[in-house]
């Protein structure tokens, strides 16, 4: 039974695309058949983060409008063959997508893949609405920062009102993925703590991804971090989040940066994320 | 973190720079004719279809944008016996 996951946040720049690529890759590395779909029509970037930017021929809009077959638009990852990408159009705008067209493509993807990861655009407009519309569950990406938490709260409200599942009175799971988390700064009271965010948003926690230079490095190279540097704390956080999506019970531990100054002072060992 | 990884880490920015240069040079050049690949596919297929019957589902278009040159690859599977018809 395939699962459609929307990766969303409301606010931009919190890590939706990075998380979509990393969770998608981690699920594929766990042997699942995965497609990551870029819904950010007009401002596509998932292709770049996944290192497939030179290979885009057709895109989501071409398929919605019937100019290309789905199979022609899917780009298979060169590193893991169970991972595919459906890119967004760079030249159209979000009005080129229709609910009927997106629904048809999601149905077609359900036949081919175990996981369909929908990378939502920022905002609450049409693109974001269509990305969540046919989802079975949501991963809400939040930074421990006031504006991100507020926007996540808004998006959670929309997930409960505007998805097909919610409208039909079915269960709609929402998971929180806290990204760019800095345990040391949270401990010093400079940053919202995990529990602060959980108390405010009141949805279950899927994982905590540490703020990390490894993430920038991976996107520079166009390789999801779970593939590029699987032992890094951020990659481990994504890998474990993916395993939780697959139903495993793994305790969530606050990440500690192995290279951090304070950790070295305290003599802590490798990160646990 | 090993010393090797430490240096490898520092090398990713030039890779990012090069990837962006290649990508953006293509994107800027394509402004206004965004669907070049789609248009090419349609026109090439129309020419071929004048001579032989082809199944549109068995057409595969691949593109690889490079710094020096790009390749457009169109694979068309032709039905049995197509080329032997008199």
Coordinates of C-alpha atoms in Angstrom, one line a residue:
Chain A
X1 CA 0.0 0.0 0.0
X2 CA 1.6 3.2 -1.1
X3 CA 1.9 6.3 1.1
X4 CA 1.7 9.9 -0.1
X5 CA 3.7 12.2 2.2
X6 CA 3.6 16.0 1.9
X7 CA 6.7 17.7 3.3
X8 CA 5.5 21.2 4.2
X9 CA 6.1 24.1 6.6
X10 CA 4.4 27.3 5.5
X11 CA 7.6 29.3 6.0
X12 CA 10.4 29.2 3.3
X13 CA 14.0 28.3 3.9
X14 CA 13.4 25.9 6.8
X15 CA 14.6 22.8 5.0
X16 CA 11.6 21.3 3.0
X17 CA 13.6 20.5 -0.1
X18 CA 16.6 19.2 1.8
X19 CA 14.3 17.1 4.0
X20 CA 12.3 15.8 1.0
X21 CA 15.5 14.7 -0.7
X22 CA 17.1 13.2 2.4
X23 CA 14.0 11.4 3.6
X24 CA 13.3 10.1 0.1
X25 CA 16.9 8.9 -0.3
X26 CA 16.8 7.3 3.2
X27 CA 13.6 5.4 2.4
X28 CA 15.1 4.3 -0.9
X29 CA 18.2 3.1 0.9
X30 CA 16.0 1.1 3.1
X31 CA 14.8 -0.8 0.0
X32 CA 11.6 1.2 -0.7
X33 CA 10.5 2.4 -4.1
X34 CA 10.4 6.1 -3.8
X35 CA 9.5 9.1 -5.9
X36 CA 10.1 12.7 -4.8
X37 CA 7.8 15.2 -6.5
X38 CA 8.7 18.9 -6.7
X39 CA 5.6 21.0 -6.4
X40 CA 7.4 24.3 -6.4
X41 CA 6.4 25.3 -10.0
X42 CA 8.4 28.3 -11.2
X43 CA 11.1 27.9 -8.6
X44 CA 12.2 24.3 -8.8
X45 CA 15.2 23.3 -6.8
X46 CA 14.8 19.6 -5.8
X47 CA 16.5 18.6 -9.1
X48 CA 19.6 20.7 -8.0
X49 CA 19.7 19.3 -4.4
X50 CA 19.4 15.8 -5.8
X51 CA 22.0 16.4 -8.5
X52 CA 19.7 15.7 -11.5
X53 CA 19.5 19.3 -12.9
X54 CA 21.2 18.4 -16.1
X55 CA 18.8 15.6 -16.9
X56 CA 15.5 17.4 -16.7
X57 CA 13.5 17.1 -19.9
X58 CA 9.9 17.0 -19.0
X59 CA 8.2 18.1 -15.7
X60 CA 5.1 17.9 -13.6
X61 CA 3.3 20.6 -15.7
X62 CA 4.1 18.7 -18.9
X63 CA 2.5 15.6 -17.4
X64 CA -0.5 17.4 -15.9
X65 CA -1.2 19.0 -19.3
X66 CA -0.7 15.8 -21.2
X67 CA 2.4 17.0 -23.2
X68 CA 4.5 14.1 -21.8
X69 CA 3.9 10.7 -20.3
X70 CA 4.7 10.2 -16.6
X71 CA 7.4 7.7 -17.4
X72 CA 9.1 10.3 -19.6
X73 CA 9.2 12.9 -16.9
X74 CA 10.5 10.7 -14.1
X75 CA 14.3 10.9 -13.6
X76 CA 15.8 7.8 -11.9
X77 CA 18.6 8.6 -9.5
X78 CA 22.0 7.4 -10.7
X79 CA 23.1 6.3 -7.2
X80 CA 20.1 4.4 -5.9
X81 CA 17.8 2.9 -8.6
X82 CA 14.8 2.7 -6.3
X83 CA 14.8 6.5 -6.1
X84 CA 13.1 8.7 -8.7
X85 CA 12.4 12.4 -9.1
X86 CA 9.5 14.2 -10.8
X87 CA 10.8 17.7 -11.3
X88 CA 8.7 20.9 -11.3
X89 CA 8.5 23.3 -14.2
X90 CA 10.9 26.2 -14.0
X91 CA 9.1 28.4 -16.5
X92 CA 5.4 28.1 -15.7
X93 CA 3.6 29.3 -12.7
X94 CA 1.5 27.4 -10.1
X95 CA -1.7 28.1 -12.0
X96 CA -0.5 25.6 -14.6
X97 CA -1.4 22.9 -12.1
X98 CA -5.0 21.7 -11.7
X99 CA -6.4 19.6 -8.9
X100 CA -7.8 17.1 -11.3
X101 CA -4.4 16.8 -13.1
X102 CA -2.4 16.4 -9.9
X103 CA -4.9 13.8 -8.6
X104 CA -4.5 11.8 -11.7
X105 CA -0.7 11.8 -11.5
X106 CA -0.7 10.9 -7.8
X107 CA -2.9 7.9 -8.6
X108 CA -0.5 6.9 -11.4
X109 CA 2.5 7.2 -9.0
X110 CA 0.7 5.1 -6.4
X111 CA 0.8 2.2 -8.8
X112 CA 4.5 2.4 -9.3
X113 CA 5.9 3.5 -5.9
X114 CA 5.8 2.7 -2.2
X115 CA 6.4 6.3 -1.2
X116 CA 5.4 9.5 -2.9
X117 CA 7.1 12.4 -1.2
X118 CA 5.6 15.7 -2.2
X119 CA 8.0 18.6 -1.7
X120 CA 5.6 21.6 -1.1
X121 CA 6.4 25.2 -2.0
X122 CA 6.5 27.7 0.8
X123 CA 3.3 29.7 1.5
X124 CA -0.3 28.8 1.7
X125 CA -1.3 29.4 -1.9
X126 CA -2.3 27.0 -4.7
X127 CA 1.0 25.2 -5.0
X128 CA 1.1 24.3 -1.3
X129 CA -2.6 23.4 -1.3
X130 CA -2.1 21.0 -4.2
X131 CA 1.0 19.4 -2.7
X132 CA -1.0 18.5 0.4
X133 CA -4.4 17.8 -1.2
X134 CA -3.9 14.1 -1.9
X135 CA -1.5 13.3 0.9
X136 CA -2.0 10.4 3.4
X137 CA 0.3 12.0 6.0
X138 CA 2.4 15.2 6.5
X139 CA 5.9 15.8 7.7
X140 CA 5.9 19.4 9.0
X141 CA 9.4 20.9 8.9
X142 CA 9.9 23.4 11.7
X143 CA 13.0 25.4 12.9
X144 CA 13.2 26.2 16.6
X145 CA 12.4 29.8 15.8
X146 CA 9.3 31.9 16.5
X147 CA 8.2 32.7 12.9
X148 CA 8.7 29.1 11.8
X149 CA 6.7 27.7 14.7
X150 CA 3.9 30.2 14.0
X151 CA 3.8 29.3 10.3
X152 CA 3.8 25.6 11.1
X153 CA 0.8 26.0 13.3
X154 CA -1.0 27.7 10.4
X155 CA -0.1 24.9 8.1
X156 CA -1.2 22.2 10.6
X157 CA -4.6 23.9 10.6
X158 CA -4.7 23.7 6.8
X159 CA -3.7 20.1 6.8
X160 CA -6.7 19.4 9.1
X161 CA -9.1 21.3 6.9
X162 CA -8.0 21.2 3.3
X163 CA -6.7 17.7 2.6
X164 CA -8.9 15.2 0.9
X165 CA -8.5 12.8 3.8
X166 CA -9.5 15.4 6.4
X167 CA -12.5 16.4 4.3
X168 CA -13.6 12.8 4.1
X169 CA -13.3 12.5 7.9
X170 CA -10.4 10.1 7.7
X171 CA -7.4 10.1 9.9
X172 CA -4.6 12.4 8.8
X173 CA -1.3 11.9 10.5
X174 CA 1.0 14.9 11.0
X175 CA 4.6 14.5 12.1
X176 CA 7.0 17.2 13.2
X177 CA 10.5 17.2 11.9
X178 CA 12.6 19.7 13.8
X179 CA 15.5 21.0 11.6
X180 CA 18.4 23.3 12.2
X181 CA 18.4 22.4 15.8
X182 CA 21.3 23.4 18.0
X183 CA 21.3 21.5 21.2
X184 CA 23.9 23.7 22.9
X185 CA 22.1 26.9 22.1
X186 CA 18.8 25.4 23.2
X187 CA 20.5 24.4 26.5
X188 CA 21.8 27.9 27.0
X189 CA 18.3 29.3 26.5
X190 CA 19.1 31.0 23.3
X191 CA 16.8 28.8 21.1
X192 CA 13.5 27.2 21.6
X193 CA 13.8 23.7 23.0
X194 CA 12.3 20.6 21.5
X195 CA 9.7 20.4 24.3
X196 CA 8.8 24.1 23.8
X197 CA 8.0 23.4 20.1
X198 CA 6.2 20.2 20.8
X199 CA 4.1 21.8 23.5
X200 CA 3.0 24.6 21.1
X201 CA 2.4 22.5 18.0
X202 CA 1.1 19.4 19.8
X203 CA 1.9 16.9 17.0
X204 CA 4.2 13.8 17.4
X205 CA 7.9 14.2 16.8
X206 CA 9.4 12.4 13.9
X207 CA 13.0 13.5 14.4
X208 CA 15.5 16.2 15.3
X209 CA 18.0 17.2 12.6
X210 CA 20.9 19.2 13.9
X211 CA 22.1 22.4 12.3
X212 CA 25.1 21.3 10.4
X213 CA 27.6 22.3 7.8
X214 CA 27.3 18.8 6.4
X215 CA 23.9 19.7 4.9
X216 CA 25.3 22.6 2.9
X217 CA 28.1 20.4 1.7
X218 CA 25.7 17.8 0.5
X219 CA 23.6 20.3 -1.4
X220 CA 26.7 21.9 -3.0
X221 CA 27.5 18.4 -4.4
X222 CA 23.9 17.6 -5.3
X223 CA 23.8 14.5 -3.2
X224 CA 21.3 13.8 -0.4
X225 CA 23.2 13.7 2.8
X226 CA 22.1 10.2 3.7
X227 CA 24.0 9.1 0.6
X228 CA 26.9 11.5 0.7
X229 CA 27.8 11.3 4.4
X230 CA 25.6 8.6 6.1
X231 CA 27.6 8.7 9.3
X232 CA 27.1 12.4 9.9
X233 CA 24.7 13.4 12.6
X234 CA 22.2 15.0 10.2
X235 CA 22.2 12.0 7.9
X236 CA 21.6 9.7 10.9
X237 CA 18.7 11.9 12.0
X238 CA 17.1 11.6 8.5
X239 CA 17.8 7.8 8.3
X240 CA 16.1 7.3 11.7
X241 CA 13.2 9.5 10.8
X242 CA 12.7 7.4 7.6
X243 CA 12.8 4.2 9.7
X244 CA 10.1 5.7 12.0
X245 CA 8.0 6.4 9.0
X246 CA 8.4 2.7 8.2
X247 CA 7.0 1.9 11.6
X248 CA 10.1 1.2 13.6
X249 CA 10.2 2.4 17.2
X250 CA 13.4 4.2 17.8
X251 CA 14.0 6.6 20.7
X252 CA 14.5 10.2 19.7
X253 CA 17.6 11.7 21.3
X254 CA 18.7 15.3 21.0
X255 CA 21.6 15.5 18.6
X256 CA 25.0 16.5 19.9
X257 CA 27.5 17.8 17.4
X258 CA 30.6 15.6 17.6
X259 CA 32.8 18.4 16.4
X260 CA 31.3 21.1 18.6
X261 CA 33.5 23.1 20.9
X262 CA 31.5 22.5 24.0
X263 CA 31.2 18.8 23.3
X264 CA 34.9 18.5 22.9
X265 CA 35.3 20.3 26.2
X266 CA 33.0 17.9 27.8
X267 CA 34.7 15.0 26.1
X268 CA 31.5 13.7 24.5
X269 CA 31.8 11.1 21.7
X270 CA 30.1 10.8 18.4
X271 CA 26.7 12.3 17.9
X272 CA 23.6 10.5 18.7
X273 CA 20.8 11.7 16.5
Chain B
X1 CA 36.1 13.3 11.3
X2 CA 39.1 12.2 9.3
X3 CA 41.6 14.5 7.7
X4 CA 40.5 13.3 4.3
X5 CA 36.9 14.3 5.0
X6 CA 38.1 17.6 6.3
X7 CA 39.6 18.5 2.9
X8 CA 36.8 16.9 0.9
X9 CA 34.5 19.2 2.8
X10 CA 36.3 22.3 1.6
X11 CA 36.0 21.2 -2.0
X12 CA 32.3 21.3 -2.3
X13 CA 31.8 25.0 -3.0
X14 CA 33.7 24.9 -6.3
X15 CA 31.5 22.0 -7.3
X16 CA 28.4 24.0 -6.4
X17 CA 29.7 27.0 -8.4
X18 CA 30.4 24.9 -11.5
X19 CA 27.0 23.2 -11.3
X20 CA 25.2 26.5 -11.0
X21 CA 27.1 28.0 -13.9
X22 CA 26.2 25.2 -16.2
X23 CA 22.6 25.1 -15.1
X24 CA 22.0 28.9 -15.3
X25 CA 23.7 29.3 -18.6
X26 CA 21.2 26.8 -20.0
X27 CA 18.2 28.3 -18.2
X28 CA 19.0 31.9 -19.3
X29 CA 19.4 30.8 -22.9
X30 CA 16.0 29.0 -22.8
X31 CA 13.9 31.9 -21.6
X32 CA 10.9 32.2 -23.9
X33 CA 11.3 28.7 -25.4
X34 CA 10.9 26.7 -22.3
X35 CA 9.5 23.6 -23.9
X36 CA 12.2 23.1 -26.4
X37 CA 12.5 19.5 -25.7
X38 CA 8.8 19.0 -26.0
X39 CA 8.7 20.9 -29.3
X40 CA 11.6 19.0 -30.6
X41 CA 10.0 15.7 -29.7
X42 CA 6.7 16.6 -31.4
X43 CA 8.4 17.7 -34.6
X44 CA 10.8 14.8 -34.8
X45 CA 8.0 12.4 -34.2
X46 CA 5.8 14.1 -36.8
X47 CA 8.5 13.6 -39.4
X48 CA 9.1 10.0 -38.5
X49 CA 5.3 9.3 -38.4
X50 CA 5.0 10.4 -42.0
X51 CA 7.0 7.3 -42.9
X52 CA 6.5 4.7 -40.3
X53 CA 3.9 4.1 -37.6
X54 CA 5.2 4.5 -34.1
X55 CA 3.8 3.9 -30.7
X56 CA 4.0 7.2 -28.7
X57 CA 4.4 5.3 -25.5
X58 CA 7.6 3.8 -26.7
X59 CA 9.4 7.1 -27.2
X60 CA 12.0 8.0 -24.6
X61 CA 13.6 11.4 -24.5
X62 CA 16.8 12.0 -22.5
X63 CA 18.8 15.2 -22.1
X64 CA 22.2 15.8 -20.5
X65 CA 23.2 19.5 -20.3
X66 CA 27.0 19.8 -20.2
X67 CA 29.4 22.7 -20.1
X68 CA 30.9 22.2 -23.5
X69 CA 28.0 20.5 -25.2
X70 CA 24.6 18.9 -24.4
X71 CA 23.1 15.8 -25.7
X72 CA 19.5 15.2 -26.7
X73 CA 18.7 11.5 -27.1
X74 CA 15.4 10.3 -28.5
X75 CA 14.9 6.6 -28.4
X76 CA 12.0 5.4 -30.6
X77 CA 11.1 1.8 -30.4
X78 CA 9.8 0.7 -33.8
X79 CA 7.4 -2.1 -34.4
X80 CA 8.6 -5.4 -35.8
X81 CA 9.2 -5.4 -39.5
X82 CA 8.9 -1.6 -39.9
X83 CA 12.2 -1.2 -41.7
X84 CA 11.7 -4.1 -44.0
X85 CA 8.5 -2.9 -45.6
X86 CA 8.6 -2.4 -49.3

